[in-house]
Amino acid sequence: MIKPINQITVLKTCVIISLLLLLFNQGCNSLCGKEVEGDLNIAPSTPVIHVVFTGEENGYLEPCGCSEKQLGGFSKRHTLINHLREEDGHLILLSLGDLTGNVGRQGEIKMETALEALGLMGYDVHNIGEKDLDIGTDLLGYFSQISNVGFISSNIKFTTPVLEIKPYVIKEVKTKETILKVGILGVLSPELVGNYYHDMEVMDPVLSLKPLLKDLHDKTDILILLSHAEMEESIKIAEACPDLNLIISGHMVDRPDLYLEKVNDTYIIPVGEKGKYVGKITLSSQQKQVGEGEHFDNLSPGIEITPLDGKFEDSSDITMLLKIYQQRLRDEELLLQVIKSDPSSSLTFIGNDDCAVCHNKIYKHWEETGHASAYETLEKVEHEYDPECVECHVVGLNYFTGFETIESTPGLKGVGCESCHGPGSDHKETQSKDYGRVHVGVERCGTCHNDEHSPNFEFEDYWQKIKHPREGK
Ligand code: HEC
Ligand code: HEC
Ligand code: HEC
Ligand code: HEC
């Protein structure tokens, strides 16, 4: 199977995936959930290539900074990858799919930015996920042509001819004595595709893979599948396609370090959510004289999962890219394109100043809380034109009569009275006692203080910090 550089030799290279479990996550013994199968004996071998895998960013370009200790982001990832490259130049970088989370213009700009970032980092392959498809085949085709990263899908049939999406890629890795050929395939589970597309069809993964694998069997030394599917389905693929050495998988799996599956000789590992972790598998090649017909079957996995935490600096290149991204959101005035709905029963937002007239004591106190300066917080980190941030840092962005821009609705910046009490137009007239009582409380707080943005939120504890003073009658 191996083609040595000096063809005279009948040397066969036996490829071993050796195992390193370097777990950075303190305290939370990261592999607690799952036994790591396969022995941990590291063969006396020379590491030649490292497969680095990420995916399912779902639009998460960077941690928002809403709370401490958030993981992930392209900027830290770049720093880690540069570091890994210093250790060993032979990196294969794989992206599982779903770079963007939302449809619409912001999703498109995001996808373009994310692909530029992957290109900068030197990614080899991007597999198509169902969210990538949502940006539309025209734009996907355009991105596949301009991107440095190779797009693959083994089971999506496109009828648009311009798309630069290949069924597989063979990546050659030179070592001292030989060239290792790594075959990389990619599938998307048809079950994850909700929309109907007139210009493409998602085929059965196994049926699509079979002929490709047959073809690749003699042309490659290692076969890796990017399986954009849930673990369960990836396991079935492994059962049906024993030629695969490694499957990168895992839809809706938040932490990759908790799951590792083995089916016969195929290892299956998920990428985790939102690019918070970077996975790396070390492939070692051992020169070995083997008889005809022998396979390299003594595989054991070598996996390193790194949470992207504060240890990693932000890379200046990606920081610059993200600045440009913010500038584009501003230039294209995406705040004005936010889809709005009606607030309940034709009420309108009136702004904090009106409330101050009658509830002055509460107003004065509120002014001193972080809520009042939540918009300025975004200005400080230069994200005040990003609808995805502004949403929780102002009053009513997603409603008619709510915040639009700082110029047109300055009175609705920050988390104001009506962020918690709802639109107050009616109450201003009637001074009804019922107003603002109904929904205030844990639920209302939770629309902003959710797990992602406020992981330490506890109502009692938080409310005490911002509790209104008693109003004198
Ligand atoms: C779902 C609502 C939500 C979204 C979306 C959101 N934030 Fe926040 N943000 C919060 C909440 C809630 C807090 C306060 C968290 C806490 O103290 O527990 C916060 C706090 C912050 C802080 C820290 C303020 C401080 O001084 O402590 C920063 C900075 C910040 N957000 C920036 C951003 C940026 C940038 C984005 C967009 C990328 C963003 N936020 C999107 C809800 C949100
Ligand atoms: C014209 C004066 C006036 C304005 C303007 C006004 N309120 Fe009131 N508000 C009142 C009065 C009077 C009450 C009833 C107090 C009572 O009977 O205990 C009240 C009651 C409330 C209550 C319910 C209190 C309770 O005891 O249940 C909330 C909440 C409230 N106001 C919030 C607001 C907010 C938020 C705004 C601005 C959007 C606002 N008010 C604007 C006069 C006003
Ligand atoms: C519209 C979104 C939103 C809602 C609703 C909301 N918050 Fe916040 N909250 C924020 C944001 C954003 C921040 C960060 C403000 C900053 O520092 O920039 C924050 C910060 C805070 C802080 C820290 C600020 C300080 O002054 O110490 C507390 C405490 C807090 N929220 C409590 C609550 C409670 C309790 C509720 C519900 C009664 C609530 N919040 C509802 C968005 C919200
Ligand atoms: C972070 C959410 C939040 C914000 C912002 C907020 N409130 Fe409240 N407000 C509450 C909650 C929760 C209660 C109910 C308190 C309780 O049940 O003890 C409340 C109660 C009230 C009451 C009833 C009187 C009382 O003290 O129980 C009034 C009046 C009121 N708010 C006015 C305002 C005004 C005016 C503003 C803006 C200056 C404002 N609120 C901003 C959450 C908020």
XYZ file of C-alpha atoms and ligand atoms in Angstrom:
645
model
C 0.000 0.000 0.000
C 2.876 2.360 0.668
C 4.942 3.847 -2.073
C 8.444 4.463 -0.761
C 10.401 7.316 -2.240
C 13.158 4.847 -3.173
C 11.015 2.271 -4.797
C 13.595 -0.548 -4.495
C 12.653 -1.318 -0.962
C 9.810 -3.616 -0.163
C 9.480 -1.848 3.104
C 6.015 -1.584 4.298
C 5.116 1.091 6.646
C 2.936 0.253 9.466
C 0.936 3.122 10.670
C 0.203 3.286 14.293
C -1.928 5.745 16.004
C -0.222 6.104 19.318
C -1.883 7.447 22.330
C -1.157 10.454 24.393
C -3.704 11.640 26.796
C -2.631 15.090 27.740
C -5.538 16.583 29.476
C -5.298 20.164 30.437
C -8.579 20.368 32.191
C -7.781 20.510 35.837
C -9.883 18.825 38.442
C -12.532 17.597 36.105
C -10.828 14.334 35.186
C -11.708 14.755 31.620
C -12.081 11.184 30.591
C -14.295 10.259 33.462
C -17.315 9.663 31.267
C -15.791 7.151 28.935
C -13.220 4.435 29.045
C -10.474 4.994 26.570
C -10.305 1.758 24.737
C -7.150 0.477 23.190
C -3.936 0.169 25.077
C -1.964 3.183 26.031
C 1.364 1.626 25.126
C 3.154 4.064 22.960
C 5.086 2.092 20.435
C 8.750 3.024 20.009
C 7.972 4.979 16.923
C 8.596 8.324 15.344
C 5.607 10.648 15.211
C 5.148 11.895 11.701
C 1.818 13.617 11.412
C -0.637 15.237 13.674
C -4.253 15.453 12.725
C -5.840 18.508 14.280
C -9.616 18.619 14.218
C -12.291 21.170 15.066
C -15.807 21.932 13.939
C -19.343 22.943 14.755
C -18.327 26.480 15.604
C -21.952 27.478 14.970
C -20.937 31.072 14.481
C -18.808 31.235 17.601
C -15.864 33.249 16.308
C -14.745 34.367 19.739
C -15.881 34.224 23.345
C -18.235 37.176 23.979
C -16.512 38.164 27.213
C -19.797 38.205 29.160
C -18.326 36.029 31.850
C -14.886 34.891 32.841
C -13.244 31.650 31.857
C -14.987 31.279 28.536
C -13.287 28.849 26.205
C -12.636 28.930 22.515
C -12.331 31.403 19.684
C -10.362 31.394 16.442
C -7.783 33.745 17.836
C -6.632 31.433 20.611
C -6.928 28.480 18.284
C -4.453 30.086 15.901
C -1.949 30.519 18.709
C -2.295 26.859 19.675
C -1.929 25.703 16.068
C 1.181 27.837 15.577
C 2.552 26.226 18.681
C 1.744 22.727 17.419
C 3.382 23.556 14.112
C 6.566 24.546 15.888
C 6.603 21.131 17.518
C 6.021 19.359 14.263
C 5.497 20.740 10.786
C 3.383 17.864 9.534
C -0.034 18.977 10.639
C -3.223 17.969 8.928
C -5.971 20.410 9.848
C -9.541 19.289 9.487
C -12.806 21.150 9.913
C -15.970 19.114 10.440
C -18.524 21.693 9.239
C -21.080 24.223 10.538
C -18.917 27.311 10.683
C -21.875 29.619 10.949
C -24.926 29.396 13.143
C -27.400 31.875 11.677
C -28.829 32.511 8.295
C -28.939 36.031 6.947
C -26.302 38.560 6.073
C -24.451 38.339 9.368
C -24.156 34.569 8.930
C -22.677 35.089 5.483
C -20.088 37.623 6.613
C -19.304 35.319 9.500
C -18.766 32.316 7.278
C -16.451 34.301 5.043
C -14.514 35.512 8.077
C -14.317 32.026 9.553
C -13.036 30.595 6.267
C -10.402 33.298 6.050
C -9.358 32.374 9.563
C -9.150 28.677 8.657
C -7.111 29.642 5.604
C -4.721 31.679 7.739
C -4.272 28.767 10.082
C -3.514 26.470 7.163
C -6.527 24.180 7.288
C -6.479 21.466 4.655
C -10.107 20.477 4.504
C -13.547 21.789 5.403
C -16.427 19.329 5.371
C -19.902 20.678 4.621
C -22.336 20.757 7.543
C -26.053 21.426 7.316
C -25.642 24.983 8.575
C -23.049 25.670 5.907
C -25.641 24.591 3.348
C -28.076 27.120 4.739
C -26.081 29.999 3.307
C -27.154 28.719 -0.113
C -25.306 26.820 -2.800
C -24.445 29.961 -4.783
C -22.525 31.528 -1.958
C -21.109 28.183 -0.860
C -19.840 27.689 -4.399
C -18.266 31.119 -4.362
C -16.571 30.465 -1.015
C -15.325 27.077 -2.201
C -13.630 28.838 -5.103
C -11.987 31.690 -3.226
C -11.009 29.810 -0.075
C -7.547 28.359 0.527
C -9.243 25.514 2.322
C -10.403 22.505 0.302
C -14.140 21.838 0.564
C -15.237 18.220 0.637
C -18.393 16.212 0.767
C -18.628 12.565 -0.189
C -22.402 12.357 -0.065
C -23.812 15.684 -1.235
C -24.669 15.694 -4.910
C -24.715 19.229 -6.283
C -26.310 19.997 -9.585
C -24.563 23.380 -9.783
C -21.364 22.708 -11.715
C -19.243 25.610 -10.403
C -18.872 24.294 -6.875
C -15.319 23.423 -5.922
C -16.388 20.653 -3.594
C -14.585 17.342 -3.922
C -15.726 13.914 -2.724
C -12.372 13.390 -0.995
C -8.858 14.734 -0.718
C -5.602 12.827 -0.546
C -3.011 14.586 1.498
C 0.604 13.474 1.152
C 2.860 13.693 4.138
C 6.577 13.298 3.511
C 8.647 11.525 6.090
C 12.304 10.522 5.846
C 11.786 7.257 4.035
C 8.349 7.408 2.638
C 5.360 9.410 1.650
C 2.272 8.725 3.689
C -0.973 9.184 1.874
C -3.884 10.246 3.971
C -7.318 9.947 2.418
C -9.861 12.381 3.837
C -13.564 11.958 3.192
C -16.567 13.807 4.538
C -20.242 13.112 4.958
C -23.286 14.953 6.230
C -26.108 13.030 7.857
C -29.297 13.398 5.789
C -31.173 13.440 9.097
C -29.665 16.804 9.987
C -30.840 18.441 6.784
C -34.182 20.058 7.487
C -34.561 22.232 4.421
C -35.248 21.188 0.895
C -32.726 22.350 -1.679
C -33.591 22.218 -5.333
C -29.979 22.175 -6.483
C -28.515 19.410 -4.377
C -29.263 16.149 -2.661
C -27.794 14.585 0.468
C -27.285 10.873 -0.229
C -26.976 7.950 2.144
C -23.505 8.233 3.746
C -22.590 4.549 3.651
C -23.766 4.011 0.068
C -21.782 7.061 -0.994
C -18.664 6.053 0.905
C -18.436 2.421 -0.242
C -17.271 2.996 -3.840
C -14.968 5.843 -2.784
C -13.328 3.724 -0.102
C -12.843 0.884 -2.544
C -11.137 3.285 -4.879
C -8.985 4.789 -2.122
C -7.991 1.472 -0.546
C -4.906 1.006 -2.718
C -4.089 4.672 -3.044
C -3.831 5.609 0.605
C -2.268 4.514 3.868
C -4.691 6.072 6.289
C -8.361 6.860 5.852
C -10.086 9.547 7.865
C -13.768 10.400 7.697
C -15.229 13.724 8.750
C -18.674 12.587 9.755
C -21.085 15.430 10.293
C -23.524 13.264 12.173
C -24.382 12.222 15.673
C -22.069 9.706 17.338
C -24.626 6.940 16.977
C -24.760 7.303 13.230
C -20.985 7.589 12.967
C -20.688 4.304 14.834
C -22.963 2.685 12.262
C -20.799 4.098 9.498
C -17.747 2.628 11.224
C -19.429 -0.766 11.343
C -20.260 -0.617 7.658
C -16.887 0.774 6.557
C -14.095 -1.048 8.406
C -11.446 0.479 6.114
C -11.737 3.761 7.975
C -9.029 4.304 10.570
C -10.529 7.338 12.203
C -13.861 9.113 12.253
C -14.214 12.670 13.480
C -17.834 13.079 14.506
C -20.287 14.294 17.069
C -23.245 16.517 16.602
C -24.534 18.082 19.841
C -21.656 16.751 21.863
C -20.419 19.615 24.011
C -17.125 18.187 25.171
C -15.039 15.955 22.967
C -12.943 14.613 25.802
C -15.792 12.608 27.284
C -16.481 10.381 24.342
C -14.269 8.024 22.445
C -15.641 5.022 20.666
C -13.961 2.116 18.971
C -15.588 -0.145 16.435
C -13.275 -2.931 15.304
C -10.185 -0.954 14.292
C -11.903 2.369 13.758
C -11.739 5.111 16.347
C -14.536 7.635 16.574
C -14.159 10.940 18.375
C -16.375 14.041 18.437
C -15.196 17.628 17.941
C -17.246 19.194 20.715
C -19.296 22.363 20.443
C -18.392 25.852 19.330
C -14.700 25.239 18.834
C -14.029 25.461 22.537
C -11.634 22.536 22.329
C -9.042 21.559 19.782
C -8.481 17.859 19.205
C -5.230 16.414 18.021
C -4.398 12.863 17.074
C -0.818 11.791 16.696
C -0.175 9.330 13.917
C 3.104 7.537 14.183
C 4.656 5.510 11.469
C 6.920 2.628 12.191
C 9.110 1.147 9.523
C 8.555 -2.552 9.588
C 9.281 -5.481 7.305
C 6.009 -7.302 6.902
C 4.941 -10.197 4.756
C 2.598 -9.885 1.848
C -1.006 -9.310 2.687
C -0.376 -8.100 6.205
C -2.328 -5.155 7.456
C -1.398 -2.506 9.876
C -3.783 -3.574 12.533
C -2.014 -2.731 15.747
C -3.648 0.622 16.088
C -4.014 2.516 19.270
C -5.328 6.056 19.372
C -3.211 9.037 20.380
C -5.478 11.812 21.403
C -4.915 15.204 22.954
C -7.835 17.482 23.700
C -6.969 21.072 24.524
C -9.512 23.494 25.964
C -8.808 26.955 24.541
C -8.558 28.917 27.744
C -6.719 31.956 29.031
C -3.366 30.194 28.653
C -3.468 31.023 24.986
C -2.779 34.506 23.713
C -4.932 36.000 20.987
C -3.245 35.834 17.625
C -2.809 39.271 16.108
C -3.738 38.066 12.609
C -7.099 36.735 13.698
C -7.711 39.704 15.975
C -7.304 41.870 12.884
C -9.717 39.675 10.908
C -12.304 39.970 13.651
C -11.891 43.753 13.700
C -12.597 43.808 9.983
C -15.619 41.615 10.639
C -16.982 44.139 13.154
C -16.303 46.958 10.710
C -18.289 45.163 8.018
C -21.247 44.750 10.384
C -21.082 48.472 10.966
C -20.645 49.448 7.315
C -23.510 47.246 6.211
C -25.675 48.621 9.047
C -26.788 45.223 10.183
C -28.499 46.672 13.245
C -31.086 48.096 10.879
C -31.685 44.673 9.370
C -32.645 42.962 12.600
C -35.958 41.181 12.205
C -38.471 42.770 14.586
C -41.701 41.524 16.038
C -44.531 43.333 17.782
C -44.328 43.713 21.527
C -47.458 42.361 23.173
C -50.736 44.281 22.690
C -49.592 47.358 20.759
C -47.534 48.760 23.626
C -44.445 50.790 22.845
C -41.111 51.332 24.563
C -40.766 54.811 26.001
C -37.297 54.825 27.585
C -35.954 55.213 31.112
C -36.190 58.987 31.264
C -39.973 58.862 31.352
C -39.957 56.407 34.234
C -37.552 58.661 36.116
C -40.201 61.346 36.359
C -42.318 59.277 38.749
C -39.864 56.643 40.032
C -36.891 58.851 40.660
C -35.396 56.939 43.554
C -35.392 53.673 41.648
C -34.056 55.423 38.577
C -31.138 57.003 40.474
C -30.219 53.659 41.904
C -30.515 51.868 38.556
C -28.163 54.422 36.979
C -25.391 53.116 39.201
C -25.832 49.487 38.204
C -24.023 47.669 35.436
C -27.310 47.425 33.535
C -27.327 51.164 32.898
C -23.894 51.049 31.278
C -24.320 47.771 29.374
C -24.173 49.556 26.028
C -20.964 51.364 26.966
C -19.532 47.954 27.817
C -19.991 46.985 24.173
C -18.428 50.238 22.999
C -15.378 49.495 25.115
C -14.878 46.135 23.420
C -15.887 47.580 20.022
C -18.895 45.372 19.463
C -21.643 47.996 19.559
C -22.591 47.397 15.905
C -22.892 43.642 16.295
C -26.596 42.713 16.566
C -25.677 39.456 18.258
C -24.238 41.414 21.172
C -26.497 44.445 21.183
C -29.544 42.232 21.644
C -28.912 41.742 25.372
C -27.180 45.024 26.077
C -30.087 47.358 25.152
C -33.887 47.610 25.464
C -36.024 45.700 22.962
C -33.751 45.300 19.926
C -35.958 42.544 18.535
C -39.176 44.558 18.814
C -40.722 47.401 16.922
C -40.271 50.640 18.910
C -37.265 49.078 20.663
C -33.603 50.005 20.201
C -32.475 50.593 16.626
C -29.265 52.599 16.565
C -27.533 54.804 19.070
C -28.412 57.849 16.931
C -32.127 57.104 16.483
C -32.911 55.609 19.906
C -30.326 56.849 22.422
C -32.835 56.521 25.277
C -33.020 52.759 24.840
C -29.365 51.911 25.223
C -28.340 49.733 28.132
C -30.472 47.242 30.043
C -33.261 49.616 30.995
C -36.411 49.557 33.098
C -38.388 48.146 30.187
C -35.883 45.328 29.584
C -37.349 43.804 32.718
C -40.778 45.398 33.006
C -41.755 45.424 29.336
C -42.928 48.341 27.152
C -44.341 51.075 29.376
C -46.405 53.343 27.107
C -49.707 52.289 28.591
C -48.499 52.435 32.186
C -47.205 55.952 31.695
C -50.796 56.993 30.975
C -52.668 54.816 33.437
C -50.051 54.290 36.149
C -51.603 50.898 36.477
C -50.356 48.848 39.378
C -50.469 45.676 37.303
C -47.758 46.855 34.979
C -44.448 45.125 34.970
C -45.292 42.640 37.682
C -46.298 39.735 35.545
C -43.060 38.539 34.057
C -40.425 40.149 36.165
C -38.244 37.641 37.936
C -36.097 34.650 37.184
C -37.593 34.011 33.770
C -37.130 37.545 32.585
C -33.554 37.636 33.818
C -32.914 34.297 32.122
C -33.485 35.652 28.641
C -30.118 37.385 29.042
C -28.550 35.664 32.025
C -28.396 32.276 30.345
C -25.823 29.496 30.711
C -23.638 30.819 27.960
C -23.511 34.466 28.994
C -23.986 34.285 32.740
C -23.076 30.810 33.977
C -23.047 31.831 37.641
C -26.502 33.349 37.613
C -28.657 32.762 40.689
C -31.726 34.920 41.041
C -31.557 35.656 44.771
C -27.893 36.361 44.704
C -28.004 38.557 41.584
C -31.197 40.402 42.502
C -29.693 41.389 45.844
C -26.923 43.169 43.968
C -29.259 45.374 41.958
C -32.387 45.419 44.115
C -34.385 48.655 43.854
C -34.544 50.898 46.916
C -37.964 51.329 48.567
C -39.929 54.123 47.007
C -41.192 56.773 49.369
C -44.859 57.394 48.785
C -27.961 36.398 25.752
C -27.623 37.750 26.163
C -26.254 38.302 25.866
C -25.617 38.378 24.658
C -26.094 37.856 23.314
C -24.377 39.054 24.890
N -24.268 39.387 26.215
Fe -22.693 40.299 27.090
N -23.533 40.018 28.915
C -24.758 39.438 29.139
C -24.966 39.284 30.560
C -26.202 38.685 31.209
C -23.827 39.788 31.191
C -23.542 39.807 32.690
C -23.033 38.448 33.062
C -22.839 38.254 34.541
O -22.362 39.190 35.214
O -23.141 37.156 35.015
C -22.938 40.246 30.127
C -21.698 40.826 30.347
C -20.836 41.234 29.336
C -19.547 41.809 29.547
C -18.883 42.011 30.886
C -19.357 43.260 31.539
C -18.605 43.490 32.813
O -17.977 44.515 32.896
O -18.675 42.617 33.692
C -19.015 42.062 28.321
C -17.655 42.655 28.014
C -19.973 41.635 27.334
N -21.066 41.135 27.987
C -19.787 41.710 25.960
C -20.609 41.077 25.045
C -20.277 40.935 23.651
C -19.007 41.451 22.997
C -21.276 40.244 23.079
C -21.393 39.764 21.652
C -20.315 38.986 21.164
C -22.251 39.970 24.119
N -21.813 40.499 25.284
C -23.443 39.310 23.900
C -25.673 39.045 28.181
C -25.384 38.928 26.842
C -46.689 59.469 35.527
C -45.995 58.761 36.580
C -45.441 57.387 36.224
C -44.653 57.064 35.177
C -44.183 57.934 34.022
C -44.293 55.682 35.381
N -44.889 55.201 36.523
Fe -44.712 53.359 37.237
N -46.097 53.735 38.634
C -46.636 54.956 38.869
C -47.621 54.831 39.913
C -48.414 55.997 40.515
C -47.666 53.476 40.267
C -48.549 52.809 41.245
C -47.903 52.809 42.582
C -48.792 52.196 43.599
O -50.007 52.337 43.480
O -48.242 51.540 44.458
C -46.681 52.819 39.421
C -46.388 51.452 39.485
C -45.345 50.866 38.823
C -44.956 49.491 38.962
C -45.662 48.455 39.791
C -45.367 48.651 41.228
C -46.102 47.690 42.098
O -46.229 48.032 43.276
O -46.571 46.685 41.631
C -43.870 49.287 38.166
C -43.083 48.004 37.963
C -43.611 50.553 37.500
N -44.503 51.474 37.930
C -42.570 50.736 36.612
C -42.521 51.859 35.787
C -41.639 51.945 34.646
C -40.626 50.881 34.220
C -41.868 53.115 34.043
C -41.262 53.644 32.794
C -41.429 52.834 31.612
C -42.910 53.782 34.836
N -43.263 52.967 35.858
C -43.432 55.010 34.536
C -46.298 56.121 38.208
C -45.587 56.217 37.057
C -31.958 42.528 28.561
C -30.988 41.614 29.135
C -30.903 41.490 30.618
C -31.930 41.212 31.506
C -33.394 40.966 31.188
C -31.325 41.163 32.803
N -29.990 41.416 32.728
Fe -28.685 41.561 34.268
N -27.188 42.055 32.973
C -27.330 42.152 31.633
C -26.089 42.616 31.067
C -25.806 42.853 29.591
C -25.205 42.802 32.126
C -23.772 43.306 32.051
C -23.803 44.766 32.192
C -22.433 45.368 32.039
O -21.680 45.410 33.009
O -22.137 45.825 30.928
C -25.940 42.427 33.328
C -25.414 42.505 34.600
C -26.102 42.152 35.747
C -25.556 42.196 37.058
C -24.198 42.725 37.445
C -24.264 44.217 37.336
C -23.869 44.940 38.560
O -24.158 46.163 38.639
O -23.278 44.333 39.437
C -26.533 41.750 37.923
C -26.408 41.618 39.403
C -27.674 41.417 37.115
N -27.389 41.676 35.801
C -28.872 40.936 37.622
C -30.029 40.747 36.876
C -31.291 40.280 37.406
C -31.534 39.876 38.832
C -32.168 40.276 36.379
C -33.644 39.917 36.402
C -34.439 40.548 37.407
C -31.457 40.738 35.194
N -30.168 41.000 35.544
C -32.030 40.871 33.953
C -28.445 41.888 30.879
C -29.693 41.617 31.417
C -32.975 43.804 35.947
C -34.380 43.924 35.874
C -35.023 45.217 36.312
C -34.711 46.459 35.852
C -33.643 46.860 34.846
C -35.628 47.349 36.522
N -36.426 46.648 37.358
Fe -37.951 47.397 38.471
N -38.238 45.588 39.305
C -37.584 44.433 38.951
C -38.048 43.361 39.790
C -37.546 41.924 39.731
C -39.036 43.900 40.640
C -39.841 43.186 41.693
C -39.182 43.330 43.008
C -39.762 42.429 44.064
O -40.692 41.685 43.783
O -39.228 42.501 45.149
C -39.124 45.302 40.295
C -39.992 46.196 40.903
C -40.196 47.499 40.497
C -41.174 48.398 41.051
C -42.144 48.076 42.141
C -41.688 48.663 43.440
C -40.787 47.764 44.196
O -39.717 48.245 44.580
O -41.157 46.616 44.411
C -41.052 49.582 40.407
C -41.858 50.852 40.635
C -39.968 49.427 39.457
N -39.480 48.158 39.535
C -39.530 50.423 38.629
C -38.395 50.333 37.851
C -37.822 51.432 37.146
C -38.363 52.830 37.114
C -36.701 50.957 36.493
C -35.703 51.728 35.672
C -35.096 52.871 36.287
C -36.620 49.541 36.811
N -37.644 49.215 37.629
C -35.632 48.708 36.310
C -36.636 44.301 37.968
C -36.077 45.351 37.266
